[in-house]
PDB file of C-alpha atoms and ligand atoms in Angstrom:
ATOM      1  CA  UNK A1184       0.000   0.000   0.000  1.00 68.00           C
ATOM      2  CA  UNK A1185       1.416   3.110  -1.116  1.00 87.00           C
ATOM      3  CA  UNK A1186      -0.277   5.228   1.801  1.00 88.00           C
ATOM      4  CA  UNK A1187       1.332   2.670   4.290  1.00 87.00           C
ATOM      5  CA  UNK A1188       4.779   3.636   2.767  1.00 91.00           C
ATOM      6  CA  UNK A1189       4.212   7.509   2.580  1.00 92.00           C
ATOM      7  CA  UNK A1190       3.047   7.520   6.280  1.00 92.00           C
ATOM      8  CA  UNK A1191       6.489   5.068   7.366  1.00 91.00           C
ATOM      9  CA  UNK A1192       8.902   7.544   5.249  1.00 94.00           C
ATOM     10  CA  UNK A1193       7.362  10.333   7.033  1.00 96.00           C
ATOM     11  CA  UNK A1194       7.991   8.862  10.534  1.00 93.00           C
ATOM     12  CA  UNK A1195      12.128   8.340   9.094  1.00 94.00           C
ATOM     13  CA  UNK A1196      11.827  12.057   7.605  1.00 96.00           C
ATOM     14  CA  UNK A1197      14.599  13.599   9.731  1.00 96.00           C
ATOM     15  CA  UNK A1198      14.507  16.363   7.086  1.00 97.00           C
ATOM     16  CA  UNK A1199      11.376  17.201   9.639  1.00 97.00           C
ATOM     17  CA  UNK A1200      13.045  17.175  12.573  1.00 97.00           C
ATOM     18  CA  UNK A1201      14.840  20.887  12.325  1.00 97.00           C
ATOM     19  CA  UNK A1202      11.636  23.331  11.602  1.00 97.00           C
ATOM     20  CA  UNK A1203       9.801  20.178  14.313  1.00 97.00           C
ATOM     21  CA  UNK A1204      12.865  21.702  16.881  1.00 97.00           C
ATOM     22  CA  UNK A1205      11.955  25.333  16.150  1.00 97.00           C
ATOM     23  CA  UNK A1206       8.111  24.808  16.591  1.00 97.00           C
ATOM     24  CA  UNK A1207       8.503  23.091  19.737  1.00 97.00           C
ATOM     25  CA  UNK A1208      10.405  25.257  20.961  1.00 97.00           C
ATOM     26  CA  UNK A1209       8.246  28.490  20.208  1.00 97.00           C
ATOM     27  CA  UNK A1210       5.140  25.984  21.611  1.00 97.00           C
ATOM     28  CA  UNK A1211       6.367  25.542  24.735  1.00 95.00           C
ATOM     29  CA  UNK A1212       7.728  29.021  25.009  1.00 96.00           C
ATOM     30  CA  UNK A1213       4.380  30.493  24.972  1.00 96.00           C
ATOM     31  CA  UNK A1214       2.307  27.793  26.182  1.00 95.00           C
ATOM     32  CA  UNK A1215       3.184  27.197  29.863  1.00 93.00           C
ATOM     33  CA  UNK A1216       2.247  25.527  33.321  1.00 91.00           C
ATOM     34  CA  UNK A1217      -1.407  25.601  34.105  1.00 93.00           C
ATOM     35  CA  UNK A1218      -2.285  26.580  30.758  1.00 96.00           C
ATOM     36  CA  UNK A1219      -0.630  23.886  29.401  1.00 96.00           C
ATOM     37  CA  UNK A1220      -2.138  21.191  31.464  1.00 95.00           C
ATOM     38  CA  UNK A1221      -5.722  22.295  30.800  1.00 96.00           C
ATOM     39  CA  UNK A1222      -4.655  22.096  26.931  1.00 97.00           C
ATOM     40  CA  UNK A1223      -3.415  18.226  27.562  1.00 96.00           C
ATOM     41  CA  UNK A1224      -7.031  17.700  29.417  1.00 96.00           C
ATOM     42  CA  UNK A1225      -5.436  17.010  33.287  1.00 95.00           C
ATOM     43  CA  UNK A1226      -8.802  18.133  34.364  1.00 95.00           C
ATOM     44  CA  UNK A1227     -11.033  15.979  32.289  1.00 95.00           C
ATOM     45  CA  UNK A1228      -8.127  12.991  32.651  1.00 93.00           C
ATOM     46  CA  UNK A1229      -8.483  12.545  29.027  1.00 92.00           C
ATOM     47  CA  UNK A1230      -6.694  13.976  26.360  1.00 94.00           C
ATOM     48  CA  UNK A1231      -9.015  16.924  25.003  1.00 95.00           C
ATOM     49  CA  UNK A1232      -7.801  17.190  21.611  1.00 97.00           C
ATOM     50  CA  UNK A1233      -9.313  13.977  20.265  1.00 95.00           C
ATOM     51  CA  UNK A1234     -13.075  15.629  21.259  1.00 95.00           C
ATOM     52  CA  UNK A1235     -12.024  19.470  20.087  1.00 97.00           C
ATOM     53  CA  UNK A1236     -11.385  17.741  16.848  1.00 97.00           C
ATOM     54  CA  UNK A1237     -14.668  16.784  16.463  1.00 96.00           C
ATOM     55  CA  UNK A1238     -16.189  20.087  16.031  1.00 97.00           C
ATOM     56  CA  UNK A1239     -14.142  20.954  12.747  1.00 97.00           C
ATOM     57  CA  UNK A1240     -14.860  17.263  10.885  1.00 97.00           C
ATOM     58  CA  UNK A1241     -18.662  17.206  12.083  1.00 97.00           C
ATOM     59  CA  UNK A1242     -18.804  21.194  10.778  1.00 98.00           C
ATOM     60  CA  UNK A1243     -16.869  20.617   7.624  1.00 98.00           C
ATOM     61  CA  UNK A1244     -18.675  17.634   6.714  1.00 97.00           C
ATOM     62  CA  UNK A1245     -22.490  18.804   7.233  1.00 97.00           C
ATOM     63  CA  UNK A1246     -21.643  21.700   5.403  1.00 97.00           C
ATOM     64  CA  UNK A1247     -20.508  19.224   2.616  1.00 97.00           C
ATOM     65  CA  UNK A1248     -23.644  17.133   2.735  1.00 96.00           C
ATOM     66  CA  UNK A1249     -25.851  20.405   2.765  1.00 96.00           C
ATOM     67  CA  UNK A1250     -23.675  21.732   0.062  1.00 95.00           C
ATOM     68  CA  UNK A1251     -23.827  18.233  -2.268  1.00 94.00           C
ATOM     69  CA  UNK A1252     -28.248  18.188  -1.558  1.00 93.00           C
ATOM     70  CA  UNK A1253     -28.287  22.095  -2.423  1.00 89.00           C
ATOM     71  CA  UNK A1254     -30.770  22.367   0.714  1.00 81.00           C
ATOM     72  CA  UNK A1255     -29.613  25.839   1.912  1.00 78.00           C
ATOM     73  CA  UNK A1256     -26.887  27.746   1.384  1.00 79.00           C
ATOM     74  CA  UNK A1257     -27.269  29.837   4.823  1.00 90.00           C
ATOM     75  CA  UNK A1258     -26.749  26.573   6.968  1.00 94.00           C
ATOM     76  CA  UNK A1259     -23.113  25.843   5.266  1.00 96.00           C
ATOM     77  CA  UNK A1260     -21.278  29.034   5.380  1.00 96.00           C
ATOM     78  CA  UNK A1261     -22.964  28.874   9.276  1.00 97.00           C
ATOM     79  CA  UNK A1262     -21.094  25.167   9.587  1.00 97.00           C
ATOM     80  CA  UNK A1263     -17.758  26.634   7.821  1.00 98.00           C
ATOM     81  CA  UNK A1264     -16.855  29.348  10.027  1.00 97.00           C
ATOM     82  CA  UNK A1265     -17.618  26.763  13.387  1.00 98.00           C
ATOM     83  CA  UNK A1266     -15.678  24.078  11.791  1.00 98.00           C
ATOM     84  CA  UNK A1267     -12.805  26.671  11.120  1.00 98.00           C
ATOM     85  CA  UNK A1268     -13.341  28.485  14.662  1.00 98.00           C
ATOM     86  CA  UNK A1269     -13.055  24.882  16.231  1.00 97.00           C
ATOM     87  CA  UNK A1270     -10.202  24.441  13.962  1.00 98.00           C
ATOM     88  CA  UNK A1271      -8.111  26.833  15.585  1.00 98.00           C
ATOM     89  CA  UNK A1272      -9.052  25.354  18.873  1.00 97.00           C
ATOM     90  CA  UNK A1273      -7.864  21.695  17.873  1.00 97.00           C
ATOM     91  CA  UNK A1274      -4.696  23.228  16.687  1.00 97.00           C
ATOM     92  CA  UNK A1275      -3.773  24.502  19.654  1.00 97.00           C
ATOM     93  CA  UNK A1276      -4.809  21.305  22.276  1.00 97.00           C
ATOM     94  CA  UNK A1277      -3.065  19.314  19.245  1.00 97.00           C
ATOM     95  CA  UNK A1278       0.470  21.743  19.278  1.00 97.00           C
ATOM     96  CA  UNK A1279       0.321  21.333  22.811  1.00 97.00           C
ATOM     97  CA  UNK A1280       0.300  17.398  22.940  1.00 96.00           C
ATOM     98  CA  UNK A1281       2.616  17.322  20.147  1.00 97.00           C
ATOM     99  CA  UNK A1282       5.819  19.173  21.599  1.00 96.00           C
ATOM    100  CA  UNK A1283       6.004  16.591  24.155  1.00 94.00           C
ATOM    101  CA  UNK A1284       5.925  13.490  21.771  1.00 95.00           C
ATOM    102  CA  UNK A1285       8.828  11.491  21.037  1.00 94.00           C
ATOM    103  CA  UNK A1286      10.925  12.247  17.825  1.00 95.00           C
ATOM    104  CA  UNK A1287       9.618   9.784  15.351  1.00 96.00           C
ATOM    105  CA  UNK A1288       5.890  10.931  16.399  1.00 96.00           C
ATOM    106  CA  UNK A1289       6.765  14.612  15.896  1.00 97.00           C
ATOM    107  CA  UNK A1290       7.484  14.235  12.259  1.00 98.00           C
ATOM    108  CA  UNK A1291       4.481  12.797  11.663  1.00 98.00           C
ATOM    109  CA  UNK A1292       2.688  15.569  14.092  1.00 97.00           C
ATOM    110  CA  UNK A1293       4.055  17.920  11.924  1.00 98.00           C
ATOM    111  CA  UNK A1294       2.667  16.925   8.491  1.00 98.00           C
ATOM    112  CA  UNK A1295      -0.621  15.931  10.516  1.00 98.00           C
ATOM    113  CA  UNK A1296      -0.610  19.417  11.847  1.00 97.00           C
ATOM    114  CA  UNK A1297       0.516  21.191   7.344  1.00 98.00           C
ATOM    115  CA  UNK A1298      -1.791  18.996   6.291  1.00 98.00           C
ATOM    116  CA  UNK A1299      -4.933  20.311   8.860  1.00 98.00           C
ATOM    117  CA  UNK A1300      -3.585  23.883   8.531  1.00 98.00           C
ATOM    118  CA  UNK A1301      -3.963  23.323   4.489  1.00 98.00           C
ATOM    119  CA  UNK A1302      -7.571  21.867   4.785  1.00 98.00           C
ATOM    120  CA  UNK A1303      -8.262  25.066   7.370  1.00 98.00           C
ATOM    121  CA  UNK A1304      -7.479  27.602   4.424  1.00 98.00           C
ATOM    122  CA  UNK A1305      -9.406  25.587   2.048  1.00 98.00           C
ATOM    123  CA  UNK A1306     -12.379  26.256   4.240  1.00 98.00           C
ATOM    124  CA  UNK A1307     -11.246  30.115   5.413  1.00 98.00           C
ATOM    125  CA  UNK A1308     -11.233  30.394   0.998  1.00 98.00           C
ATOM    126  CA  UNK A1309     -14.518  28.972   0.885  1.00 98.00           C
ATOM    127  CA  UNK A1310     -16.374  31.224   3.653  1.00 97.00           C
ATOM    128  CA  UNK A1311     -15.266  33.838   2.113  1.00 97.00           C
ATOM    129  CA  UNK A1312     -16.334  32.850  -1.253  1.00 97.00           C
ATOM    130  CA  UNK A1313     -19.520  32.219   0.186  1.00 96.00           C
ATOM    131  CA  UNK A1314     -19.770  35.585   1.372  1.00 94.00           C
ATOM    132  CA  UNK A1315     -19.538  37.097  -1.662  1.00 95.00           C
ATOM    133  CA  UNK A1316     -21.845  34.770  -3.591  1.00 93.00           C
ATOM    134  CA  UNK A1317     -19.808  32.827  -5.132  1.00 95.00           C
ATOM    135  CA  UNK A1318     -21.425  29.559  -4.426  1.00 94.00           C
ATOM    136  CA  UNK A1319     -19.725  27.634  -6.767  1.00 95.00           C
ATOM    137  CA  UNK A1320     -16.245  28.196  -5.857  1.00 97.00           C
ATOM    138  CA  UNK A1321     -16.671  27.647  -2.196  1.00 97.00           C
ATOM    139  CA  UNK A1322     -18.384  24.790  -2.615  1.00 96.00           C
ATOM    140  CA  UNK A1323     -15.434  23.366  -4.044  1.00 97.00           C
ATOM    141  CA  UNK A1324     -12.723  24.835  -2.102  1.00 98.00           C
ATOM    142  CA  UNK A1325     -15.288  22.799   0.847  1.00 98.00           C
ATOM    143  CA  UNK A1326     -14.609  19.406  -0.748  1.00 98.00           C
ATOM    144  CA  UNK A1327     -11.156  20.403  -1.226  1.00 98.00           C
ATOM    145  CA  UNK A1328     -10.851  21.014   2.529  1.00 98.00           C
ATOM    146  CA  UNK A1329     -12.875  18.440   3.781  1.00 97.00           C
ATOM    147  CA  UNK A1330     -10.959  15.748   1.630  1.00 97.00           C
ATOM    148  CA  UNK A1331      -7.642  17.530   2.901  1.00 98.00           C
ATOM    149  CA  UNK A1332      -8.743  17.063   6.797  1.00 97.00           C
ATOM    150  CA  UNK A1333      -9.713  13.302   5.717  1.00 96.00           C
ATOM    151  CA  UNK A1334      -5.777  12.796   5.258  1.00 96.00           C
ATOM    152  CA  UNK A1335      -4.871  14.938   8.163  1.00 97.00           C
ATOM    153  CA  UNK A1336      -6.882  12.757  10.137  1.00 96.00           C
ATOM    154  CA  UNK A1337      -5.585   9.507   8.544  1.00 96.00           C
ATOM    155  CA  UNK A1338      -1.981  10.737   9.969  1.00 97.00           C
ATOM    156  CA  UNK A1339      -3.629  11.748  13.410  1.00 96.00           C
ATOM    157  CA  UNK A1340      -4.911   7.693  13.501  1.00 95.00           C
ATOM    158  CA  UNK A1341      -1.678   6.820  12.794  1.00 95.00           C
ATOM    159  CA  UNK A1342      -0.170   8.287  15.338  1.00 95.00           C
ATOM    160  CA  UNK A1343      -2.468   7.553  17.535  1.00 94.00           C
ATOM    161  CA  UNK A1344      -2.974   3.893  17.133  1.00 94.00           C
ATOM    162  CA  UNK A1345       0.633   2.596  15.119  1.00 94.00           C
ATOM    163  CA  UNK A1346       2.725   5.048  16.993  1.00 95.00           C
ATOM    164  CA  UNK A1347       0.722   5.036  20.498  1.00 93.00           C
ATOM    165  CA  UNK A1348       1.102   9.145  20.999  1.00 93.00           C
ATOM    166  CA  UNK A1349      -1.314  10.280  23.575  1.00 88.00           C
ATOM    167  CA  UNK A1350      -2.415   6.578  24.969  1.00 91.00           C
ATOM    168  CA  UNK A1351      -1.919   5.394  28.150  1.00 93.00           C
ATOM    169  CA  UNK A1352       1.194   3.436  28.157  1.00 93.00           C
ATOM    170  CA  UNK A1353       1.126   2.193  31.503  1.00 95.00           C
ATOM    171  CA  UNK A1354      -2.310   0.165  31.027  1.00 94.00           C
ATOM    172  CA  UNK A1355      -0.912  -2.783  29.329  1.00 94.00           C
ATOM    173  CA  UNK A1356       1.782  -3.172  32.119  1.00 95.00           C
ATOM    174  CA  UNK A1357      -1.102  -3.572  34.209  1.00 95.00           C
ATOM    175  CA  UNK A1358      -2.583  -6.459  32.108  1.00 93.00           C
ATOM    176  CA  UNK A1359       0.473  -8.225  32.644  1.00 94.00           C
ATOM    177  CA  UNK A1360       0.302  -8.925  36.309  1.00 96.00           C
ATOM    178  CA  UNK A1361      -1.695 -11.815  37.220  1.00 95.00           C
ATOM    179  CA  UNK A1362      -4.316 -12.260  39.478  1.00 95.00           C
ATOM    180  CA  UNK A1363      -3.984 -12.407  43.179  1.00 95.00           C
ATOM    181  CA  UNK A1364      -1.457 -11.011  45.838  1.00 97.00           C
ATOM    182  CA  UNK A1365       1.994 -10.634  45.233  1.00 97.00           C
ATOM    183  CA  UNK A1366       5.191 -10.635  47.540  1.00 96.00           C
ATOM    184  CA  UNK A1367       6.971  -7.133  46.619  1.00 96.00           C
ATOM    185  CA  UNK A1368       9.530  -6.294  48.989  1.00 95.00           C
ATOM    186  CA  UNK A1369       9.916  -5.729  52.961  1.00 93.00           C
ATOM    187  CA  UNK A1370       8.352  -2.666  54.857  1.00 92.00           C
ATOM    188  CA  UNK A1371      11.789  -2.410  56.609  1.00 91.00           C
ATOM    189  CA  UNK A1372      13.909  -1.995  53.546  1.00 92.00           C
ATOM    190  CA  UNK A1373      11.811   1.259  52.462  1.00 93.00           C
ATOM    191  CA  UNK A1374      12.437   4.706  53.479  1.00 90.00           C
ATOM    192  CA  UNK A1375       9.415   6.775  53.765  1.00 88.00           C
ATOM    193  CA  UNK A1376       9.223   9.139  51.009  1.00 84.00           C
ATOM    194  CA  UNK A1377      12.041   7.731  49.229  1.00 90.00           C
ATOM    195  CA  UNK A1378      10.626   5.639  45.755  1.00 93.00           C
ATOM    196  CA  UNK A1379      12.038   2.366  45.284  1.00 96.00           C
ATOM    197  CA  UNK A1380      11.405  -0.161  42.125  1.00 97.00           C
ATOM    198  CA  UNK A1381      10.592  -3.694  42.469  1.00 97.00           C
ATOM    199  CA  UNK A1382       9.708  -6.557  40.046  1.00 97.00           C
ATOM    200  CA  UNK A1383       6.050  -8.359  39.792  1.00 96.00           C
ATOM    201  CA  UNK A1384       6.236 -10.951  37.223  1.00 91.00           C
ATOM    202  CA  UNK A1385       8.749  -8.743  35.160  1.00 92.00           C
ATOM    203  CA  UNK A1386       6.742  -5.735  35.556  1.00 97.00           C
ATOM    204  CA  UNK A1387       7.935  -2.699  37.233  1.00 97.00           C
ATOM    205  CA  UNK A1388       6.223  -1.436  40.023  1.00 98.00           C
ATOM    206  CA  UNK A1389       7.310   1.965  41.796  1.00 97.00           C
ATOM    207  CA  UNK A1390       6.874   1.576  45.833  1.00 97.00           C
ATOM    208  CA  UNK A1391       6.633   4.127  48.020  1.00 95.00           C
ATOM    209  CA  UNK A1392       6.274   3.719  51.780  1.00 93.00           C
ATOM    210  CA  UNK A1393       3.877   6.987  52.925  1.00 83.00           C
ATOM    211  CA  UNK A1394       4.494   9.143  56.549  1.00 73.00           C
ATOM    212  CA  UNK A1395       1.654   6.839  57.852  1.00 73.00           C
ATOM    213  CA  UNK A1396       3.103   3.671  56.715  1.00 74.00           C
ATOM    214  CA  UNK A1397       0.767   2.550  54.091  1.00 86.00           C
ATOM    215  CA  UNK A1398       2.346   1.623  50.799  1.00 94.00           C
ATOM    216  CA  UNK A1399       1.686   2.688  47.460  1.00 95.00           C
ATOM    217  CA  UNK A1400       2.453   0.354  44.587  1.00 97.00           C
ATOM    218  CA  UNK A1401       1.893   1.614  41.120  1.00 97.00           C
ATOM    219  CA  UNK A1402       3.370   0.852  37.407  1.00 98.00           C
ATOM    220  CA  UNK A1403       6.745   2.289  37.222  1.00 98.00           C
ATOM    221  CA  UNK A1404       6.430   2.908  33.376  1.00 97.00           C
ATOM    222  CA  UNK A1405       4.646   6.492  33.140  1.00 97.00           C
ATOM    223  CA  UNK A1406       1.908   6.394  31.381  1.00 96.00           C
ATOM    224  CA  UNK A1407       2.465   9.269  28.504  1.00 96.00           C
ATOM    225  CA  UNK A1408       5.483   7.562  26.924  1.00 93.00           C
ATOM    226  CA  UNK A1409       6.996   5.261  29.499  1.00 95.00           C
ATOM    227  CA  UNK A1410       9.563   7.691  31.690  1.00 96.00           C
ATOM    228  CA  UNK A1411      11.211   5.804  33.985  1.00 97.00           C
ATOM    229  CA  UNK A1412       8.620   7.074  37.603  1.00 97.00           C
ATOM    230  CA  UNK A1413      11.441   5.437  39.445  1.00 96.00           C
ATOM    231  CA  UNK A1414      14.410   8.176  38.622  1.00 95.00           C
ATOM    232  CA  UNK A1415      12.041  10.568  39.307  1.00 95.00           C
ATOM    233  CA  UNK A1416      11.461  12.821  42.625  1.00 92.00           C
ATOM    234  CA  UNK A1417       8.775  12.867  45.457  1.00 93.00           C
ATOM    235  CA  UNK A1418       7.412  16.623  46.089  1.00 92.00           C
ATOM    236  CA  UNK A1419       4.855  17.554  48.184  1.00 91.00           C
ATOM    237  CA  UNK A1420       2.435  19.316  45.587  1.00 90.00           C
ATOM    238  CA  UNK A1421      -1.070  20.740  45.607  1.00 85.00           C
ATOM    239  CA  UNK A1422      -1.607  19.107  49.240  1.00 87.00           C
ATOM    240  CA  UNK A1423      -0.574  15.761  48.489  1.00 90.00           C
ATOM    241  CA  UNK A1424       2.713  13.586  47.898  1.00 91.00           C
ATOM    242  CA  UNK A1425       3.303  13.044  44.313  1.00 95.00           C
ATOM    243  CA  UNK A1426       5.599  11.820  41.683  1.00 96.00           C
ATOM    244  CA  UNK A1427       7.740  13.628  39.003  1.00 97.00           C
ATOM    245  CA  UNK A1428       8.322  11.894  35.875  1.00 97.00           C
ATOM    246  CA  UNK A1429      12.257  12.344  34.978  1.00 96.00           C
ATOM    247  CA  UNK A1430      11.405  12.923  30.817  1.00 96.00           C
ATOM    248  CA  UNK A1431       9.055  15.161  30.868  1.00 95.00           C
ATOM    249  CA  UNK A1432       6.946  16.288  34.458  1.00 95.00           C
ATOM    250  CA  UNK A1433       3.864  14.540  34.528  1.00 97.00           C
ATOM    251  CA  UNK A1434       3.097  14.401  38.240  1.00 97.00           C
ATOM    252  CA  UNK A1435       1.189  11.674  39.464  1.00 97.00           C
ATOM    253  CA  UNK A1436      -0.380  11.704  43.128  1.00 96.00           C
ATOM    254  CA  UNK A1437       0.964   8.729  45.652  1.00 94.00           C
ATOM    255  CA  UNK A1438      -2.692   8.328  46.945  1.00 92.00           C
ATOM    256  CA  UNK A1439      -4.459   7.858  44.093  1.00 94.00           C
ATOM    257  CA  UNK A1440      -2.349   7.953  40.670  1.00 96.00           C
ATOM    258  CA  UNK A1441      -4.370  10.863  39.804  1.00 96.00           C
ATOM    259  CA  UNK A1442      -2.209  13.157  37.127  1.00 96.00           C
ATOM    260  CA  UNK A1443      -2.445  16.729  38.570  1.00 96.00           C
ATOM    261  CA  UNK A1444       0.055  17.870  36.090  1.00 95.00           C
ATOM    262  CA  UNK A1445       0.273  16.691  32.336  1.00 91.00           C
ATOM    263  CA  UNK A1446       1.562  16.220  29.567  1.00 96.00           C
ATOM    264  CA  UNK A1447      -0.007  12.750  30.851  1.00 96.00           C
ATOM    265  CA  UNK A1448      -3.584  13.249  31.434  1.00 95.00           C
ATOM    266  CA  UNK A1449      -4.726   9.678  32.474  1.00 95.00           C
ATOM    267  CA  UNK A1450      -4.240   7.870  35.863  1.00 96.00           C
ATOM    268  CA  UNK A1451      -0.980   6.491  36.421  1.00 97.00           C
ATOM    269  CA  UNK A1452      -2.450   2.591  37.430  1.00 97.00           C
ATOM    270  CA  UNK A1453      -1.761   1.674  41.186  1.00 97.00           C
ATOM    271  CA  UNK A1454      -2.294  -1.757  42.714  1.00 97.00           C
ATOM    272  CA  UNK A1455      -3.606  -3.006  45.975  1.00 96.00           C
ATOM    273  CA  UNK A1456      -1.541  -3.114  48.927  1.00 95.00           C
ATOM    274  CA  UNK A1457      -1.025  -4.420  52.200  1.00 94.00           C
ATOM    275  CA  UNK A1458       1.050  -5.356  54.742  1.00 93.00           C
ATOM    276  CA  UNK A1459       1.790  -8.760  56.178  1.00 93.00           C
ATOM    277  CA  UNK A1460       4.285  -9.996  58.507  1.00 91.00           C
ATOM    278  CA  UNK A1461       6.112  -7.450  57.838  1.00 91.00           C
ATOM    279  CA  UNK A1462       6.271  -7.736  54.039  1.00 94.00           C
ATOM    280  CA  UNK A1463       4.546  -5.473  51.161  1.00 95.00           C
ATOM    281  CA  UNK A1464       1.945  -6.944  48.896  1.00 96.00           C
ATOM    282  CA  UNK A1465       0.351  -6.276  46.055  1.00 97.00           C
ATOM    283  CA  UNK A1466      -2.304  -7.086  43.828  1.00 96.00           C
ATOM    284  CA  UNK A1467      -4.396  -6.116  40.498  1.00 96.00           C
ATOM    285  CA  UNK A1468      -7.059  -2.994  41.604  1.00 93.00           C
TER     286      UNK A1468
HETATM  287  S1  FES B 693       7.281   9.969  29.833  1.00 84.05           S
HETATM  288 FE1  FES B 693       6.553  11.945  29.379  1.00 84.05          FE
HETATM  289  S2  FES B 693       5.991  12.711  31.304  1.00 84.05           S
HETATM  290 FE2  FES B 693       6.619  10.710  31.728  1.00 84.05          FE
END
């Protein structure tokens, strides 16, 4: 499949990787801390830009139908401009995401992101072609720009589901533990506050023993591209004991695995624990 090859050559592309450098850069520049993490979705605990992008495709594409059946020609120029408004606003959640991805995922971000910024002026063209009665044209320039967005969204799959950007990582770690409770380590050999890593079945599990000695065990893999939890720090943040990720600050809470800071926006997965004897176990939630 000649699609299948364009979208692997664009992942080796490191012809991309220069003007990819200079627009993360400027990204994270001007989008910053709070801002940033209500961008990735921390509040909803869901990445946001996979819903914003709705409102562009489900504009672009009524206007399309509406356009193609000749019923109106109010009700599409009304569907443009909110699929091109809502354009804008999946750019941004998307530019924020993206300038956190790996390198091989940036590349194809980028051409994702040309491609979706092409398909927006095809649809800015045909509103205002449509405002000045030229029905014709703009119809056009729609199809042009809604088949445009078709291929940004191809690459936007693609990255989502061959190069996992923006999934939870840490969830199949989790499916790899098997039922019931699990030796870990002794309550003894941890320091309070100070993370340690331990084994269950080959899985890494980061464990922490809390100020009132209870334990938390959670996948050590973070969740937005697999940071290493264990290298990072413990900070008291927002009220509660957290993690840092080392690669790139999401900051998971010990209690919970709540992410109060992104770029991850899911739960980091924690198990069950207890103590017995004197030794930590664990087991699936
Ligand atoms: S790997 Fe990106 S924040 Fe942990």
């Amino acid at each position: 499949m000649k699609i299948r090859a364009l979208v692997d050559g664009i992942e080796r592309a490191a012809v991309l990787d220069r003007p990819g450098n200079r627009l993360q850069s400027v990204v994270t520049k001007v989008l910053r801390g709070r801002v940033r993490d209500l961008l990735h979705g921390v509040w909803l605990g869901h990445p946001i830009h996979p819903i914003v992008v709705l409102v562009p495709i489900g504009s672009w594409l009524s206007a399309s139908l509406l356009d193609v059946l000749r019923i109106n020609h109010k009700a599409p120029t009304a569907l443009v401009g909110a699929g091109s408004a809502g354009a804008v606003a999946a750019a941004i959640t998307g530019l924020n995401d993206w300038s956190s991805l790996t390198r091989e995922q940036r590349r194809t971000g980028l051409v994702h992101a040309t491609v979706n910024t092409i398909a927006l002026g095809l649809q800015v063209a045909s509103l205002a072609a449509r405002r000045r009665g030229d029905l014709r044209t703009a119809r056009w320039l729609s199809y042009a720009g809604l088949a445009t967005v078709g291929f940004g969204g191809y690459l936007g799959g693609h990255l989502s589901y061959r190069q996992a950007a923006s999934v939870n990582q840490a969830e199949p770690l989790l499916r790899r533990i098997p039922e019931g409770w699990h030796a870990v380590c002794d309550l003894e050999a941890l320091t309070p506050g100070r993370p340690q890593v331990h084994h269950i079945d080959e899985v890494p599990v980061l464990v922490v023993r809390n100020s009132n000695d209870d334990v938390t065990v959670m996948i050590e893999r973070c969740g937005h591209e697999t940071g290493p939890l264990g290298e990072g720090e413990v900070r008291h943040i927002d009220g509660a004991d957290c993690v840092v990720c080392p690669w790139h600050g999401s900051t998971f809470r010990l209690t919970d695995g709540i992410a109060v800071h992104g770029p991850a926006a899911t739960t980091q997965p924690l198990l069950r624990s207890r103590v017995r004897d004197g030794l930590v176990e664990a087991a699936l939630p």
